[in-house]
Amino acid sequence: MENLSSIILICAVVALASYLVGSFNMAIIISKYHKLRDIRNYGSGNAGMTNMLRTFGRKAAAYTFGGDFFKGALAVALARKAVESFELPFDMGYVAALFVVVGHIFPLYFKFKGGKGVATAFGAMLVLNWMVFCTLLVGLVPMLFVIRIVSAVSLCGAALYPVLTFLVLYLQGRDMASTVIPDTLFSLVLAALTFYAHRENIARFRTGTENFFGDRKNEKNGQ
């Protein structure tokens, strides 16, 4: 096992690199350099797929989701590849996942005002554990078309993610001390970050003013 100072240095490098990758917010890039308008000045003000859909349409939203999903997956894959020769006490992919999402929410290149990080988190989840990702996907996609509130589905996914991570790893017979517990704890932090990013949506749930998926009438309340 690497000594403590080496582990801290590796974590710092992975965290910084992942944060910089996450700071490439696709909604802002597409809106500013293709549409010549900043998405943060329209609709809900959120730099994410849902607000892009309401403001610029399906094509822009699809590109936004794809780019943000890809950067989440890329950050985790690159982190794991970079540290594969080191003996570490936990999966460095989770460090990358956390900080690529932080970069999306607080992008360095765009005055620290970004999106909610859901698409980026999903991309990271796919590489972290594809079985957990697929289980979430099977449950959340039908839910989206039933309740039609993107933020509610995102929060449900965040709440379920640590539970599914624990169950899948446990059922796979993974070591409790080195894998199951550390991975579950990291997934809890990622879930907490998602809830923090959706704090305004949670407040709108309490007042009954949260917007439905595809509803253009009240863009101020969008995700």
mmCIF file of C-alpha atoms in Angstrom:
data_model
loop_
_atom_site.group_PDB
_atom_site.id
_atom_site.type_symbol
_atom_site.label_atom_id
_atom_site.label_comp_id
_atom_site.label_asym_id
_atom_site.label_seq_id
_atom_site.Cartn_x
_atom_site.Cartn_y
_atom_site.Cartn_z
ATOM 1 C CA MET A 1 0.000 0.000 0.000
ATOM 2 C CA GLU A 2 1.212 3.493 -0.815
ATOM 3 C CA ASN A 3 2.146 5.692 2.151
ATOM 4 C CA LEU A 4 -0.269 8.347 3.380
ATOM 5 C CA SER A 5 1.468 11.295 1.722
ATOM 6 C CA SER A 6 1.434 9.525 -1.637
ATOM 7 C CA ILE A 7 -2.275 8.708 -1.289
ATOM 8 C CA ILE A 8 -3.087 12.333 -0.431
ATOM 9 C CA LEU A 9 -1.078 13.571 -3.426
ATOM 10 C CA ILE A 10 -2.777 11.114 -5.783
ATOM 11 C CA CYS A 11 -6.204 12.134 -4.452
ATOM 12 C CA ALA A 12 -5.362 15.807 -4.930
ATOM 13 C CA VAL A 13 -4.209 15.313 -8.522
ATOM 14 C CA VAL A 14 -7.248 13.198 -9.424
ATOM 15 C CA ALA A 15 -9.601 15.671 -7.728
ATOM 16 C CA LEU A 16 -8.097 18.679 -9.508
ATOM 17 C CA ALA A 17 -8.018 17.012 -12.930
ATOM 18 C CA SER A 18 -11.605 15.801 -12.545
ATOM 19 C CA TYR A 19 -12.787 19.211 -11.390
ATOM 20 C CA LEU A 20 -11.237 20.846 -14.457
ATOM 21 C CA VAL A 21 -12.931 18.295 -16.730
ATOM 22 C CA GLY A 22 -16.246 18.878 -14.982
ATOM 23 C CA SER A 23 -15.928 22.636 -15.457
ATOM 24 C CA PHE A 24 -16.552 22.203 -19.196
ATOM 25 C CA ASN A 25 -20.294 22.786 -18.830
ATOM 26 C CA MET A 26 -21.931 21.763 -22.097
ATOM 27 C CA ALA A 27 -25.116 23.813 -21.642
ATOM 28 C CA ILE A 28 -23.110 27.004 -21.280
ATOM 29 C CA ILE A 29 -20.729 26.133 -24.124
ATOM 30 C CA ILE A 30 -23.545 25.283 -26.541
ATOM 31 C CA SER A 31 -25.719 28.240 -25.581
ATOM 32 C CA LYS A 32 -22.929 30.845 -25.608
ATOM 33 C CA TYR A 33 -20.936 29.737 -28.629
ATOM 34 C CA HIS A 34 -23.627 28.178 -30.833
ATOM 35 C CA LYS A 35 -26.830 29.976 -29.839
ATOM 36 C CA LEU A 36 -24.946 33.182 -28.891
ATOM 37 C CA ARG A 37 -26.954 33.399 -25.672
ATOM 38 C CA ASP A 38 -26.083 32.320 -22.138
ATOM 39 C CA ILE A 39 -28.544 29.670 -20.918
ATOM 40 C CA ARG A 40 -28.121 31.013 -17.369
ATOM 41 C CA ASN A 41 -30.041 34.123 -18.402
ATOM 42 C CA TYR A 42 -33.118 32.149 -19.494
ATOM 43 C CA GLY A 43 -35.778 29.949 -17.939
ATOM 44 C CA SER A 44 -34.710 28.625 -14.554
ATOM 45 C CA GLY A 45 -31.186 29.977 -14.958
ATOM 46 C CA ASN A 46 -29.830 26.456 -14.561
ATOM 47 C CA ALA A 47 -27.075 25.345 -16.950
ATOM 48 C CA GLY A 48 -28.419 21.862 -17.583
ATOM 49 C CA MET A 49 -30.280 19.627 -20.001
ATOM 50 C CA THR A 50 -33.810 20.419 -18.792
ATOM 51 C CA ASN A 51 -33.452 24.178 -19.110
ATOM 52 C CA MET A 52 -31.789 23.716 -22.515
ATOM 53 C CA LEU A 53 -34.804 21.674 -23.621
ATOM 54 C CA ARG A 54 -37.241 24.368 -22.571
ATOM 55 C CA THR A 55 -35.171 27.211 -24.006
ATOM 56 C CA PHE A 56 -33.440 25.881 -27.141
ATOM 57 C CA GLY A 57 -35.212 22.606 -27.939
ATOM 58 C CA ARG A 58 -34.523 18.884 -28.114
ATOM 59 C CA LYS A 59 -31.363 18.926 -30.222
ATOM 60 C CA ALA A 60 -29.522 21.333 -27.949
ATOM 61 C CA ALA A 61 -30.737 19.382 -24.910
ATOM 62 C CA ALA A 62 -29.531 16.081 -26.384
ATOM 63 C CA TYR A 63 -26.065 17.490 -27.098
ATOM 64 C CA THR A 64 -25.946 18.926 -23.594
ATOM 65 C CA PHE A 65 -26.895 15.658 -21.938
ATOM 66 C CA GLY A 66 -24.489 13.657 -24.107
ATOM 67 C CA GLY A 67 -21.536 15.949 -23.435
ATOM 68 C CA ASP A 68 -22.125 16.130 -19.691
ATOM 69 C CA PHE A 69 -22.703 12.366 -19.460
ATOM 70 C CA PHE A 70 -19.505 11.686 -21.402
ATOM 71 C CA LYS A 71 -17.315 13.911 -19.231
ATOM 72 C CA GLY A 72 -18.525 12.106 -16.096
ATOM 73 C CA ALA A 73 -17.657 8.735 -17.585
ATOM 74 C CA LEU A 74 -14.349 10.048 -18.948
ATOM 75 C CA ALA A 75 -13.194 11.455 -15.604
ATOM 76 C CA VAL A 76 -13.748 8.142 -13.805
ATOM 77 C CA ALA A 77 -12.153 6.064 -16.580
ATOM 78 C CA LEU A 78 -9.080 8.315 -16.768
ATOM 79 C CA ALA A 79 -8.648 8.350 -12.994
ATOM 80 C CA ARG A 80 -8.759 4.577 -12.751
ATOM 81 C CA LYS A 81 -6.335 4.200 -15.645
ATOM 82 C CA ALA A 82 -3.931 6.741 -14.187
ATOM 83 C CA VAL A 83 -3.689 5.029 -10.784
ATOM 84 C CA GLU A 84 -3.883 1.390 -11.814
ATOM 85 C CA SER A 85 -0.204 0.841 -10.976
ATOM 86 C CA PHE A 86 -0.692 2.109 -7.407
ATOM 87 C CA GLU A 87 -1.932 0.055 -4.479
ATOM 88 C CA LEU A 88 -4.647 2.222 -2.956
ATOM 89 C CA PRO A 89 -7.092 1.563 -0.103
ATOM 90 C CA PHE A 90 -10.163 2.691 -2.087
ATOM 91 C CA ASP A 91 -11.433 3.187 -5.628
ATOM 92 C CA MET A 92 -10.032 6.471 -6.956
ATOM 93 C CA GLY A 93 -12.851 6.495 -9.498
ATOM 94 C CA TYR A 94 -15.185 7.734 -6.760
ATOM 95 C CA VAL A 95 -12.912 10.702 -6.047
ATOM 96 C CA ALA A 96 -13.047 11.526 -9.756
ATOM 97 C CA ALA A 97 -16.835 11.148 -9.776
ATOM 98 C CA LEU A 98 -17.307 13.535 -6.872
ATOM 99 C CA PHE A 99 -15.060 16.243 -8.266
ATOM 100 C CA VAL A 100 -16.241 16.060 -11.863
ATOM 101 C CA VAL A 101 -19.749 16.726 -10.520
ATOM 102 C CA VAL A 102 -18.434 19.556 -8.323
ATOM 103 C CA GLY A 103 -16.819 21.014 -11.442
ATOM 104 C CA HIS A 104 -20.139 20.880 -13.274
ATOM 105 C CA ILE A 105 -22.008 22.601 -10.450
ATOM 106 C CA PHE A 106 -19.267 25.172 -9.817
ATOM 107 C CA PRO A 107 -17.410 25.498 -13.150
ATOM 108 C CA LEU A 108 -14.087 27.311 -12.946
ATOM 109 C CA TYR A 109 -14.384 28.617 -16.510
ATOM 110 C CA PHE A 110 -17.883 30.088 -16.063
ATOM 111 C CA LYS A 111 -17.756 32.049 -12.796
ATOM 112 C CA PHE A 112 -18.675 29.015 -10.676
ATOM 113 C CA LYS A 113 -22.323 29.003 -11.775
ATOM 114 C CA GLY A 114 -23.240 25.747 -13.502
ATOM 115 C CA GLY A 115 -25.895 23.044 -13.464
ATOM 116 C CA LYS A 116 -27.182 20.346 -11.126
ATOM 117 C CA GLY A 117 -24.709 17.652 -12.223
ATOM 118 C CA VAL A 118 -27.216 14.843 -12.780
ATOM 119 C CA ALA A 119 -26.124 13.864 -16.313
ATOM 120 C CA THR A 120 -22.476 14.049 -15.249
ATOM 121 C CA ALA A 121 -23.168 11.889 -12.198
ATOM 122 C CA PHE A 122 -24.959 9.310 -14.357
ATOM 123 C CA GLY A 123 -21.982 9.123 -16.691
ATOM 124 C CA ALA A 124 -19.691 8.556 -13.719
ATOM 125 C CA MET A 125 -22.041 5.887 -12.312
ATOM 126 C CA LEU A 126 -21.902 3.922 -15.553
ATOM 127 C CA VAL A 127 -18.142 3.482 -15.285
ATOM 128 C CA LEU A 128 -18.100 3.047 -11.510
ATOM 129 C CA ASN A 129 -20.500 0.105 -11.588
ATOM 130 C CA TRP A 130 -22.556 -0.657 -14.678
ATOM 131 C CA MET A 131 -24.919 -2.966 -12.769
ATOM 132 C CA VAL A 132 -25.918 -0.195 -10.366
ATOM 133 C CA PHE A 133 -26.307 2.192 -13.290
ATOM 134 C CA CYS A 134 -28.545 -0.173 -15.264
ATOM 135 C CA THR A 135 -30.711 -0.910 -12.226
ATOM 136 C CA LEU A 136 -31.233 2.805 -11.662
ATOM 137 C CA LEU A 137 -31.944 3.394 -15.336
ATOM 138 C CA VAL A 138 -34.616 0.678 -15.483
ATOM 139 C CA GLY A 139 -36.396 2.194 -12.507
ATOM 140 C CA LEU A 140 -36.010 5.909 -13.230
ATOM 141 C CA VAL A 141 -36.883 6.180 -16.929
ATOM 142 C CA PRO A 142 -40.472 4.906 -16.530
ATOM 143 C CA MET A 143 -40.816 7.085 -13.415
ATOM 144 C CA LEU A 144 -39.928 10.184 -15.443
ATOM 145 C CA PHE A 145 -42.792 9.611 -17.861
ATOM 146 C CA VAL A 146 -45.235 8.867 -15.037
ATOM 147 C CA ILE A 147 -44.578 11.783 -12.671
ATOM 148 C CA ARG A 148 -42.973 14.114 -15.277
ATOM 149 C CA ILE A 149 -40.843 16.012 -12.765
ATOM 150 C CA VAL A 150 -37.150 15.734 -13.624
ATOM 151 C CA SER A 151 -35.900 16.983 -10.272
ATOM 152 C CA ALA A 152 -38.038 14.453 -8.367
ATOM 153 C CA VAL A 153 -36.676 11.599 -10.463
ATOM 154 C CA SER A 154 -33.125 12.885 -9.980
ATOM 155 C CA LEU A 155 -33.583 13.010 -6.212
ATOM 156 C CA CYS A 156 -35.095 9.526 -6.152
ATOM 157 C CA GLY A 157 -32.088 8.268 -8.088
ATOM 158 C CA ALA A 158 -29.708 9.985 -5.680
ATOM 159 C CA ALA A 159 -31.477 8.451 -2.684
ATOM 160 C CA LEU A 160 -31.442 4.964 -4.206
ATOM 161 C CA TYR A 161 -27.844 5.107 -5.443
ATOM 162 C CA PRO A 162 -26.071 4.354 -2.115
ATOM 163 C CA VAL A 163 -28.558 1.587 -1.321
ATOM 164 C CA LEU A 164 -28.083 -0.076 -4.697
ATOM 165 C CA THR A 165 -24.312 0.342 -4.494
ATOM 166 C CA PHE A 166 -24.253 -1.489 -1.177
ATOM 167 C CA LEU A 167 -26.621 -4.254 -2.303
ATOM 168 C CA VAL A 168 -24.915 -4.927 -5.641
ATOM 169 C CA LEU A 169 -21.411 -5.034 -4.138
ATOM 170 C CA TYR A 170 -22.590 -7.166 -1.228
ATOM 171 C CA LEU A 171 -24.363 -9.636 -3.513
ATOM 172 C CA GLN A 172 -21.263 -9.798 -5.701
ATOM 173 C CA GLY A 173 -19.351 -10.996 -2.655
ATOM 174 C CA ARG A 174 -16.964 -8.029 -2.627
ATOM 175 C CA ASP A 175 -14.801 -7.446 0.441
ATOM 176 C CA MET A 176 -16.709 -5.440 3.032
ATOM 177 C CA ALA A 177 -13.803 -3.413 4.437
ATOM 178 C CA SER A 178 -11.928 -2.568 1.230
ATOM 179 C CA THR A 179 -14.798 -2.224 -1.250
ATOM 180 C CA VAL A 180 -18.390 -2.345 0.002
ATOM 181 C CA ILE A 181 -18.150 0.173 2.838
ATOM 182 C CA PRO A 182 -15.810 2.703 1.124
ATOM 183 C CA ASP A 183 -17.779 2.642 -2.149
ATOM 184 C CA THR A 184 -21.074 3.027 -0.300
ATOM 185 C CA LEU A 185 -19.735 5.979 1.689
ATOM 186 C CA PHE A 186 -18.519 7.687 -1.486
ATOM 187 C CA SER A 187 -21.906 7.085 -3.100
ATOM 188 C CA LEU A 188 -23.575 8.678 -0.067
ATOM 189 C CA VAL A 189 -21.460 11.801 -0.511
ATOM 190 C CA LEU A 190 -22.352 11.905 -4.209
ATOM 191 C CA ALA A 191 -26.040 11.578 -3.310
ATOM 192 C CA ALA A 192 -25.728 14.363 -0.732
ATOM 193 C CA LEU A 193 -24.109 16.583 -3.355
ATOM 194 C CA THR A 194 -27.076 15.968 -5.659
ATOM 195 C CA PHE A 195 -29.529 16.927 -2.918
ATOM 196 C CA TYR A 196 -27.542 20.101 -2.240
ATOM 197 C CA ALA A 197 -27.619 21.046 -5.930
ATOM 198 C CA HIS A 198 -31.409 20.554 -5.926
ATOM 199 C CA ARG A 199 -32.098 22.590 -2.780
ATOM 200 C CA GLU A 200 -34.155 25.157 -4.740
ATOM 201 C CA ASN A 201 -36.203 22.374 -6.325
ATOM 202 C CA ILE A 202 -36.866 20.897 -2.883
ATOM 203 C CA ALA A 203 -38.099 24.297 -1.717
ATOM 204 C CA ARG A 204 -40.475 24.427 -4.702
ATOM 205 C CA PHE A 205 -41.825 20.966 -3.846
ATOM 206 C CA ARG A 206 -42.890 22.370 -0.487
ATOM 207 C CA THR A 207 -44.828 25.179 -2.149
ATOM 208 C CA GLY A 208 -46.208 23.011 -4.967
ATOM 209 C CA THR A 209 -44.621 25.151 -7.698
ATOM 210 C CA GLU A 210 -42.113 22.693 -9.202
ATOM 211 C CA ASN A 211 -42.365 22.420 -12.977
ATOM 212 C CA PHE A 212 -43.295 19.350 -15.018
ATOM 213 C CA PHE A 213 -41.074 17.838 -17.693
ATOM 214 C CA GLY A 214 -41.773 19.442 -21.050
ATOM 215 C CA ASP A 215 -43.854 22.270 -19.580
ATOM 216 C CA ARG A 216 -42.817 25.578 -21.133
ATOM 217 C CA LYS A 217 -45.426 27.704 -19.395
ATOM 218 C CA ASN A 218 -43.524 28.357 -16.183
ATOM 219 C CA GLU A 219 -39.873 28.291 -17.175
ATOM 220 C CA LYS A 220 -38.864 30.164 -14.037
ATOM 221 C CA ASN A 221 -39.588 27.044 -12.035
ATOM 222 C CA GLY A 222 -37.669 24.623 -14.203
ATOM 223 C CA GLN A 223 -34.770 22.455 -13.196
#
